[in-house]
mmCIF file of C-alpha atoms in Angstrom:
data_model
loop_
_atom_site.group_PDB
_atom_site.id
_atom_site.type_symbol
_atom_site.label_atom_id
_atom_site.label_comp_id
_atom_site.label_asym_id
_atom_site.label_seq_id
_atom_site.Cartn_x
_atom_site.Cartn_y
_atom_site.Cartn_z
ATOM 1 C CA MET A 43 32.947 164.653 61.734
ATOM 2 C CA ASN A 44 35.148 161.790 62.993
ATOM 3 C CA ASP A 45 38.226 160.258 61.331
ATOM 4 C CA LEU A 46 36.300 157.338 59.876
ATOM 5 C CA GLN A 47 33.825 159.659 58.155
ATOM 6 C CA THR A 48 36.621 161.877 56.846
ATOM 7 C CA ASP A 49 38.560 158.883 55.488
ATOM 8 C CA PHE A 50 35.420 157.558 53.810
ATOM 9 C CA LEU A 51 34.725 160.884 52.107
ATOM 10 C CA LYS A 52 38.319 160.959 50.839
ATOM 11 C CA LEU A 53 37.890 157.449 49.464
ATOM 12 C CA VAL A 54 34.648 158.387 47.692
ATOM 13 C CA ASP A 55 36.300 161.493 46.320
ATOM 14 C CA ARG A 56 39.217 159.468 44.963
ATOM 15 C CA TYR A 57 37.299 156.476 43.617
ATOM 16 C CA GLY A 58 33.981 158.164 42.789
ATOM 17 C CA GLY A 59 34.687 157.691 39.090
ATOM 18 C CA LEU A 60 35.083 153.942 39.466
ATOM 19 C CA ILE A 61 31.859 153.619 41.476
ATOM 20 C CA ALA A 62 29.928 155.742 38.962
ATOM 21 C CA LYS A 63 31.346 153.824 36.003
ATOM 22 C CA VAL A 64 30.375 150.395 37.372
ATOM 23 C CA CYS A 65 26.896 151.546 38.457
ATOM 24 C CA TYR A 66 26.289 153.096 35.036
ATOM 25 C CA PHE A 67 26.771 149.764 33.242
ATOM 26 C CA TYR A 68 24.244 148.066 35.550
ATOM 27 C CA SER A 69 21.593 150.774 35.249
ATOM 28 C CA VAL A 70 18.565 150.843 33.006
ATOM 29 C CA ASP A 71 17.903 154.593 33.317
ATOM 30 C CA ALA A 72 19.129 157.715 35.129
ATOM 31 C CA ASP A 73 16.930 157.223 38.228
ATOM 32 C CA ASP A 74 18.136 153.663 38.421
ATOM 33 C CA PHE A 75 21.724 154.876 38.188
ATOM 34 C CA ASN A 76 21.180 157.266 41.113
ATOM 35 C CA ASP A 77 19.541 154.523 43.205
ATOM 36 C CA LEU A 78 22.289 152.065 42.373
ATOM 37 C CA ARG A 79 25.102 154.500 43.155
ATOM 38 C CA GLN A 80 23.424 155.369 46.463
ATOM 39 C CA GLU A 81 23.121 151.653 47.233
ATOM 40 C CA ALA A 82 26.797 151.039 46.434
ATOM 41 C CA LEU A 83 27.895 154.008 48.571
ATOM 42 C CA LEU A 84 25.730 152.781 51.464
ATOM 43 C CA ASN A 85 27.229 149.304 51.268
ATOM 44 C CA LEU A 86 30.734 150.745 51.076
ATOM 45 C CA TRP A 87 30.040 152.861 54.159
ATOM 46 C CA LYS A 88 28.614 149.855 56.027
ATOM 47 C CA GLY A 89 31.695 147.789 55.223
ATOM 48 C CA PHE A 90 34.245 150.581 55.662
ATOM 49 C CA PRO A 91 34.881 150.058 59.428
ATOM 50 C CA SER A 92 35.742 146.388 58.800
ATOM 51 C CA TYR A 93 37.928 147.108 55.753
ATOM 52 C CA ARG A 94 41.435 146.605 57.037
ATOM 53 C CA GLY A 95 43.361 147.208 53.865
ATOM 54 C CA GLU A 96 44.096 143.526 53.119
ATOM 55 C CA ALA A 97 43.057 144.156 49.512
ATOM 56 C CA ALA A 98 43.926 147.312 47.569
ATOM 57 C CA PRO A 99 41.182 149.973 48.033
ATOM 58 C CA GLN A 100 40.289 149.764 44.352
ATOM 59 C CA THR A 101 39.793 145.985 44.538
ATOM 60 C CA TRP A 102 37.647 146.265 47.664
ATOM 61 C CA ILE A 103 35.557 149.037 46.071
ATOM 62 C CA TYR A 104 35.159 146.953 42.921
ATOM 63 C CA ARG A 105 33.981 143.945 44.943
ATOM 64 C CA VAL A 106 31.433 145.866 47.044
ATOM 65 C CA THR A 107 30.150 147.942 44.114
ATOM 66 C CA LEU A 108 29.761 144.910 41.864
ATOM 67 C CA ASN A 109 28.057 142.972 44.684
ATOM 68 C CA SER A 110 25.702 145.921 45.236
ATOM 69 C CA CYS A 111 24.833 145.974 41.538
ATOM 70 C CA VAL A 112 24.375 142.209 41.277
ATOM 71 C CA SER A 113 22.197 141.943 44.390
ATOM 72 C CA TYR A 114 20.208 145.112 43.793
ATOM 73 C CA PHE A 115 16.468 144.715 44.213
ATOM 74 C CA ARG A 116 15.147 147.195 41.737
ATOM 75 C CA ARG A 117 12.276 149.373 42.964
ATOM 76 C CA HIS A 118 9.630 150.151 40.402
ATOM 77 C CA LYS A 119 8.699 153.774 40.335
ATOM 78 C CA ARG A 120 6.928 155.822 37.744
ATOM 79 C CA ARG A 121 9.683 157.590 35.854
ATOM 80 C CA SER A 122 9.546 160.506 33.477
ATOM 81 C CA SER A 123 11.124 158.961 30.386
ATOM 82 C CA ALA A 124 12.881 162.019 28.949
ATOM 83 C CA ALA A 125 14.625 163.130 32.138
ATOM 84 C CA SER A 126 15.353 159.587 33.238
ATOM 85 C CA SER A 127 16.905 158.244 30.038
ATOM 86 C CA ILE A 128 20.181 156.373 30.501
ATOM 87 C CA ASP A 129 21.630 158.594 27.733
ATOM 88 C CA THR A 130 21.660 161.521 30.179
ATOM 89 C CA VAL A 131 24.003 159.754 32.634
ATOM 90 C CA PRO A 132 27.376 159.974 30.787
ATOM 91 C CA GLU A 133 27.166 163.799 30.713
ATOM 92 C CA LEU A 134 26.494 163.747 34.454
ATOM 93 C CA ILE A 135 29.424 161.548 35.386
ATOM 94 C CA ALA A 136 32.066 161.916 32.681
ATOM 95 C CA ASP A 137 34.685 164.660 32.847
ATOM 96 C CA GLY A 138 34.648 165.395 29.144
ATOM 97 C CA ALA A 139 32.478 165.069 26.056
ATOM 98 C CA ASP A 140 34.713 162.427 24.438
ATOM 99 C CA ARG A 141 34.573 160.250 27.562
ATOM 100 C CA ALA A 142 30.780 160.585 27.618
ATOM 101 C CA THR A 143 30.614 159.366 24.017
ATOM 102 C CA LEU A 144 32.965 156.512 24.841
ATOM 103 C CA LEU A 145 30.887 155.507 27.854
ATOM 104 C CA ARG A 146 27.746 155.480 25.728
ATOM 105 C CA GLU A 147 29.405 153.383 23.031
ATOM 106 C CA LEU A 148 30.694 150.788 25.485
ATOM 107 C CA TYR A 149 27.373 150.729 27.339
ATOM 108 C CA SER A 150 25.524 149.778 24.154
ATOM 109 C CA LEU A 151 27.632 146.605 23.966
ATOM 110 C CA ILE A 152 28.226 145.655 27.610
ATOM 111 C CA CYS A 153 24.667 146.229 28.876
ATOM 112 C CA ARG A 154 23.493 143.247 26.804
ATOM 113 C CA LEU A 155 25.469 140.807 28.968
ATOM 114 C CA ASP A 156 24.051 139.194 32.100
ATOM 115 C CA LYS A 157 25.046 140.523 35.525
ATOM 116 C CA THR A 158 27.910 138.120 36.238
ATOM 117 C CA ASP A 159 29.350 138.328 32.718
ATOM 118 C CA MET A 160 29.244 142.100 33.010
ATOM 119 C CA ALA A 161 31.280 141.906 36.244
ATOM 120 C CA LEU A 162 33.846 139.652 34.554
ATOM 121 C CA ILE A 163 34.328 141.875 31.533
ATOM 122 C CA LEU A 164 34.556 145.082 33.602
ATOM 123 C CA LEU A 165 37.301 143.521 35.730
ATOM 124 C CA TRP A 166 39.108 142.235 32.631
ATOM 125 C CA LEU A 167 38.901 145.634 30.946
ATOM 126 C CA ASP A 168 40.417 147.175 34.073
ATOM 127 C CA GLU A 169 43.472 144.905 33.661
ATOM 128 C CA TYR A 170 42.787 142.554 36.564
ATOM 129 C CA SER A 171 44.592 139.227 36.190
ATOM 130 C CA TYR A 172 42.585 136.002 35.832
ATOM 131 C CA GLU A 173 43.672 135.070 39.374
ATOM 132 C CA ALA A 174 42.421 138.370 40.790
ATOM 133 C CA ILE A 175 39.134 138.051 38.874
ATOM 134 C CA ALA A 176 38.768 134.495 40.188
ATOM 135 C CA ASP A 177 39.277 135.785 43.731
ATOM 136 C CA ILE A 178 36.750 138.615 43.400
ATOM 137 C CA THR A 179 34.108 136.546 41.626
ATOM 138 C CA GLY A 180 34.632 133.274 43.497
ATOM 139 C CA MET A 181 34.978 131.262 40.281
ATOM 140 C CA PRO A 182 37.816 128.862 39.468
ATOM 141 C CA ARG A 183 40.517 130.440 37.308
ATOM 142 C CA ASN A 184 39.774 128.147 34.352
ATOM 143 C CA THR A 185 36.080 129.038 34.471
ATOM 144 C CA VAL A 186 37.023 132.720 34.422
ATOM 145 C CA ALA A 187 39.225 132.139 31.356
ATOM 146 C CA SER A 188 36.617 130.172 29.416
ATOM 147 C CA ARG A 189 33.765 132.525 30.328
ATOM 148 C CA LEU A 190 35.818 135.545 29.336
ATOM 149 C CA ARG A 191 36.573 133.937 25.996
ATOM 150 C CA ARG A 192 32.848 133.440 25.372
ATOM 151 C CA ILE A 193 32.020 136.963 26.534
ATOM 152 C CA LYS A 194 34.601 138.450 24.149
ATOM 153 C CA GLU A 195 33.082 136.453 21.288
ATOM 154 C CA LYS A 196 29.645 137.745 22.216
ATOM 155 C CA LEU A 197 30.898 141.346 22.315
ATOM 156 C CA VAL A 198 32.470 140.999 18.873
ATOM 157 C CA GLU A 199 29.152 139.643 17.598
ATOM 158 C CA TYR A 200 27.206 142.510 19.218
ATOM 159 C CA SER A 201 29.543 145.110 17.711
ATOM 160 C CA GLN A 202 29.144 143.555 14.247
ATOM 161 C CA ASN A 203 25.352 143.577 14.571
ATOM 162 C CA SER A 204 25.071 147.132 15.871
ATOM 163 C CA MET B 184 35.306 145.838 17.250
ATOM 164 C CA THR B 185 37.804 143.331 18.653
ATOM 165 C CA PRO B 186 38.272 142.800 22.419
ATOM 166 C CA GLU B 187 41.607 144.599 22.145
ATOM 167 C CA ASP B 188 39.910 147.644 20.557
ATOM 168 C CA LEU B 189 37.484 147.536 23.443
ATOM 169 C CA LYS B 190 40.339 147.494 25.910
ATOM 170 C CA LYS B 191 42.007 150.462 24.210
ATOM 171 C CA LYS B 192 38.783 152.441 24.433
ATOM 172 C CA TRP B 193 38.351 151.414 28.043
ATOM 173 C CA ALA B 194 41.854 152.667 28.847
ATOM 174 C CA HIS B 195 40.585 156.219 28.190
ATOM 175 C CA LEU B 196 38.044 155.699 30.950
ATOM 176 C CA ARG B 197 40.545 154.518 33.527
ATOM 177 C CA ASN B 198 41.032 156.841 36.521
ATOM 178 C CA PHE B 199 38.482 159.316 35.280
ATOM 179 C CA GLN B 200 37.024 161.605 37.895
ATOM 180 C CA SER B 201 33.268 161.661 37.961
ATOM 181 C CA ALA B 202 31.239 164.691 38.982
ATOM 182 C CA PRO B 203 31.159 164.778 42.804
ATOM 183 C CA VAL B 204 28.373 162.925 44.581
ATOM 184 C CA ASN B 205 25.690 165.152 46.099
ATOM 185 C CA ALA B 206 26.974 166.383 49.506
ATOM 186 C CA ASP B 207 23.554 165.936 51.187
ATOM 187 C CA LEU B 208 23.442 162.332 50.075
ATOM 188 C CA LEU B 209 26.936 161.677 51.441
ATOM 189 C CA ASN B 210 25.957 163.286 54.751
ATOM 190 C CA ASP B 211 22.855 161.092 54.951
ATOM 191 C CA ILE B 212 25.058 158.056 54.318
ATOM 192 C CA ILE B 213 27.799 158.802 56.846
ATOM 193 C CA TYR B 214 25.295 159.804 59.543
ATOM 194 C CA ASN B 215 23.401 156.520 58.945
ATOM 195 C CA ARG B 216 20.163 158.172 57.880
ATOM 196 C CA LEU B 217 19.672 155.764 54.946
ATOM 197 C CA THR B 218 19.311 152.004 54.725
ATOM 198 C CA THR B 219 20.161 149.618 51.897
ATOM 199 C CA THR B 220 17.467 147.763 49.945
ATOM 200 C CA ILE B 221 18.670 144.476 51.446
ATOM 201 C CA ASP B 222 18.248 145.923 54.970
ATOM 202 C CA ARG B 223 14.728 147.049 54.129
ATOM 203 C CA LEU B 224 13.886 143.726 52.545
ATOM 204 C CA THR B 225 15.277 141.809 55.532
ATOM 205 C CA ALA B 226 13.229 143.961 57.917
ATOM 206 C CA ARG B 227 10.086 143.284 55.873
ATOM 207 C CA TYR B 228 10.686 139.516 55.829
ATOM 208 C CA ARG B 229 11.339 139.579 59.600
ATOM 209 C CA ARG B 230 8.087 141.484 60.249
ATOM 210 C CA ILE B 231 6.034 139.033 58.176
ATOM 211 C CA THR B 232 7.744 136.010 59.785
ATOM 212 C CA ILE B 233 6.819 137.214 63.289
ATOM 213 C CA LEU B 234 3.360 138.475 62.322
ATOM 214 C CA GLY B 235 2.546 135.249 60.429
ATOM 215 C CA PHE B 236 3.587 133.120 63.385
ATOM 216 C CA VAL B 237 1.534 135.186 65.868
ATOM 217 C CA MET B 238 -1.533 135.098 63.590
ATOM 218 C CA ALA B 239 -1.198 131.315 63.143
ATOM 219 C CA LEU B 240 -1.047 130.908 66.907
ATOM 220 C CA MET B 241 -4.107 133.139 67.366
ATOM 221 C CA MET B 242 -6.078 131.127 64.814
ATOM 222 C CA VAL B 243 -5.245 127.847 66.554
ATOM 223 C CA LEU B 244 -6.313 129.342 69.890
ATOM 224 C CA MET B 245 -9.501 130.660 68.278
ATOM 225 C CA TYR B 246 -10.309 127.199 66.918
ATOM 226 C CA PHE B 247 -9.816 125.421 70.233
ATOM 227 C CA SER B 248 -11.548 128.082 72.360
ATOM 228 C CA GLY B 249 -14.486 128.378 69.929
ATOM 229 C CA SER B 250 -14.421 132.186 70.233
ATOM 230 C CA GLY B 251 -14.295 134.770 67.445
ATOM 231 C CA HIS B 252 -16.777 135.871 64.792
ATOM 232 C CA SER B 253 -19.363 133.379 63.534
ATOM 233 C CA VAL B 254 -17.727 133.336 60.058
ATOM 234 C CA PHE B 255 -14.744 131.551 61.586
ATOM 235 C CA SER B 256 -16.702 128.321 61.888
ATOM 236 C CA GLY B 257 -15.628 124.742 61.240
ATOM 237 C CA TYR B 258 -12.060 124.266 60.075
ATOM 238 C CA ILE B 259 -11.650 127.779 58.673
ATOM 239 C CA PRO B 260 -9.466 128.979 61.614
ATOM 240 C CA LEU B 261 -7.202 125.966 61.094
ATOM 241 C CA GLU B 262 -6.946 126.719 57.366
ATOM 242 C CA PHE B 263 -6.029 130.307 58.244
ATOM 243 C CA ALA B 264 -3.471 128.992 60.753
ATOM 244 C CA GLY B 265 -1.940 126.857 57.979
ATOM 245 C CA TYR B 266 -1.896 129.837 55.642
ATOM 246 C CA PHE B 267 -0.206 132.150 58.151
ATOM 247 C CA LEU B 268 2.260 129.454 59.162
ATOM 248 C CA LEU B 269 3.209 128.913 55.504
ATOM 249 C CA CYS B 270 3.725 132.679 55.045
ATOM 250 C CA SER B 271 5.805 132.751 58.217
ATOM 251 C CA LEU B 272 7.975 129.802 57.118
ATOM 252 C CA ILE B 273 8.609 131.163 53.612
ATOM 253 C CA ASP B 274 9.427 134.632 54.900
ATOM 254 C CA GLY B 275 11.569 133.136 57.658
ATOM 255 C CA TYR B 276 13.589 131.304 54.996
ATOM 256 C CA LEU B 277 13.920 134.505 52.946
ATOM 257 C CA TRP B 278 14.821 136.516 56.066
ATOM 258 C CA CYS B 279 17.606 134.094 57.110
ATOM 259 C CA ASN B 280 19.069 133.930 53.610
ATOM 260 C CA ALA B 281 18.861 137.672 52.908
ATOM 261 C CA ASN B 282 20.466 138.282 56.297
ATOM 262 C CA ARG B 283 23.439 136.096 55.355
ATOM 263 C CA LEU B 284 24.371 138.237 52.341
ATOM 264 C CA ASP B 285 27.652 139.991 53.097
ATOM 265 C CA LEU B 286 28.539 142.239 50.191
ATOM 266 C CA ASN B 287 31.942 143.085 51.681
ATOM 267 C CA THR B 288 33.396 139.627 51.797
ATOM 268 C CA MET B 289 31.302 137.277 49.653
ATOM 269 C CA PRO B 290 32.376 136.685 46.047
ATOM 270 C CA ILE B 291 30.181 137.990 43.235
ATOM 271 C CA GLU B 292 29.156 134.555 41.932
ATOM 272 C CA GLU B 293 27.859 133.544 45.372
ATOM 273 C CA ILE B 294 25.942 136.804 45.771
ATOM 274 C CA ALA B 295 24.446 136.433 42.282
ATOM 275 C CA THR B 296 23.380 132.815 42.901
ATOM 276 C CA CYS B 297 21.937 133.630 46.311
ATOM 277 C CA THR B 298 19.941 136.679 45.141
ATOM 278 C CA ARG B 299 18.679 134.780 42.094
ATOM 279 C CA ARG B 300 17.437 131.991 44.384
ATOM 280 C CA LEU B 301 15.831 134.463 46.798
ATOM 281 C CA ARG B 302 13.964 136.186 43.974
ATOM 282 C CA LEU B 303 12.774 132.871 42.623
ATOM 283 C CA VAL B 304 11.553 131.693 46.056
ATOM 284 C CA HIS B 305 9.860 135.070 46.536
ATOM 285 C CA LEU B 306 8.022 134.748 43.223
ATOM 286 C CA LEU B 307 7.148 131.067 43.694
ATOM 287 C CA SER B 308 5.851 131.730 47.205
ATOM 288 C CA MET B 309 3.386 134.238 45.739
ATOM 289 C CA VAL B 310 2.210 131.614 43.259
ATOM 290 C CA ILE B 311 1.436 129.263 46.181
ATOM 291 C CA ILE B 312 0.159 131.773 48.729
ATOM 292 C CA ILE B 313 -2.262 133.747 46.538
ATOM 293 C CA PRO B 314 -4.406 130.745 45.377
ATOM 294 C CA PHE B 315 -4.358 129.419 48.979
ATOM 295 C CA ALA B 316 -5.739 132.742 50.238
ATOM 296 C CA VAL B 317 -8.389 132.824 47.493
ATOM 297 C CA VAL B 318 -9.647 129.336 48.420
ATOM 298 C CA ILE B 319 -9.954 130.245 52.111
ATOM 299 C CA LEU B 320 -11.671 133.549 51.325
ATOM 300 C CA ILE B 321 -14.220 131.790 49.088
ATOM 301 C CA GLN B 322 -14.998 129.391 51.946
ATOM 302 C CA LEU B 323 -15.281 132.324 54.322
ATOM 303 C CA PHE B 324 -17.698 134.031 51.913
ATOM 304 C CA GLY B 325 -19.909 130.931 51.965
ATOM 305 C CA THR B 326 -20.326 131.005 55.732
ATOM 306 C CA ALA B 327 -20.807 134.797 56.054
ATOM 307 C CA ASN B 328 -24.118 136.664 56.490
ATOM 308 C CA PHE B 329 -25.381 139.390 54.099
ATOM 309 C CA TYR B 330 -23.630 142.387 55.736
ATOM 310 C CA THR B 331 -20.367 140.523 56.209
ATOM 311 C CA ARG B 332 -20.505 139.538 52.528
ATOM 312 C CA LEU B 333 -20.995 143.193 51.552
ATOM 313 C CA GLY B 334 -17.940 144.083 53.627
ATOM 314 C CA MET B 335 -16.002 141.256 52.024
ATOM 315 C CA ILE B 336 -16.970 142.420 48.517
ATOM 316 C CA ALA B 337 -15.785 145.963 49.319
ATOM 317 C CA GLY B 338 -12.566 144.650 50.850
ATOM 318 C CA GLY B 339 -12.155 142.187 47.972
ATOM 319 C CA THR B 340 -12.412 144.961 45.381
ATOM 320 C CA VAL B 341 -9.680 146.945 47.100
ATOM 321 C CA GLY B 342 -7.671 143.744 47.592
ATOM 322 C CA LEU B 343 -8.040 142.862 43.916
ATOM 323 C CA ALA B 344 -6.729 146.274 42.874
ATOM 324 C CA VAL B 345 -3.740 145.966 45.241
ATOM 325 C CA GLY B 346 -3.211 142.348 44.170
ATOM 326 C CA LEU B 347 -3.218 143.204 40.466
ATOM 327 C CA ASN B 348 -0.760 146.013 41.092
ATOM 328 C CA LEU B 349 1.491 143.568 42.965
ATOM 329 C CA LEU B 350 1.136 141.008 40.194
ATOM 330 C CA PHE B 351 2.224 143.502 37.543
ATOM 331 C CA GLN B 352 5.124 144.558 39.745
ATOM 332 C CA THR B 353 6.119 140.909 40.127
ATOM 333 C CA LEU B 354 5.978 140.390 36.380
ATOM 334 C CA ARG B 355 8.174 143.442 35.872
ATOM 335 C CA ASP B 356 10.587 142.069 38.514
ATOM 336 C CA TYR B 357 10.650 138.786 36.689
ATOM 337 C CA ARG B 358 11.380 140.564 33.415
ATOM 338 C CA THR B 359 14.277 142.392 35.047
ATOM 339 C CA LEU B 360 15.523 139.102 36.479
ATOM 340 C CA THR B 361 15.456 137.353 33.133
ATOM 341 C CA HIS B 362 16.857 140.375 31.276
ATOM 342 C CA HIS B 363 20.001 140.645 33.455
#
């Protein structure tokens, strides 16, 4: 195994939680989650040799993982509904029962948003500044601010209705 | 729940360590034994672009040389050439655009817009191409003899089954597209 492969495995080991968390919110069931995480890891590996550390690793991982989720061409396979339910994913990825419950609760709200809105709210929840979000998403800062305001209103509405 | 409550809950999820990714999968990734869906899609578009162009060329040659099976009479080879050329052009457009997607550097909004457009072109192209093919095949049926017609009916039945399956898949794709 060469240095590049070793460094990549270290990166996945360190930020595996972030990748899993983002992929979970974009998935419709457990099989989909596995496909999406594989897709994100593949894209990260493809881009890893050209990643020169200009952005923080977490920001780069966020960008590639979100891009993988947004551009993902879903394959339609026959799935066994019980084993493939999205409810089974938090137990697989979370490191504690309370975090699994939390993941499930947040999923029920965030999964209703469209793909780009989901990316915006995930970045905002992870304390990225409006400028950083604008850079990652390619939107003007003011658009980020106004869209986030609308998204927050929607989430409040969803939580009241659920 | 207010956005601030949401943020507080999210804070519990920050820096959490997920269960490790399957080691076999990671090995397959780092030894380049797997390809992304965009790579596979690009390869498929490239194949159809080249194949469509070659078939269009063959049909034009068939028309001008007057060779080929008797069912390819009149302007049918030229209609086929038009059909294959259209497939080649649409897939060429999809190939070029899918090839331009760079998930490492492009911003999310650009990726989202581009993939949305590609999916739409993909779906619209099927709406144009399928009726075009049906019209040509009906014409072909009219010029064919009894045994060729039998063969066409058998092939058509299989084609219909595959086509319906593709149609349902497309509708599911469209549902996914409109859902997210």
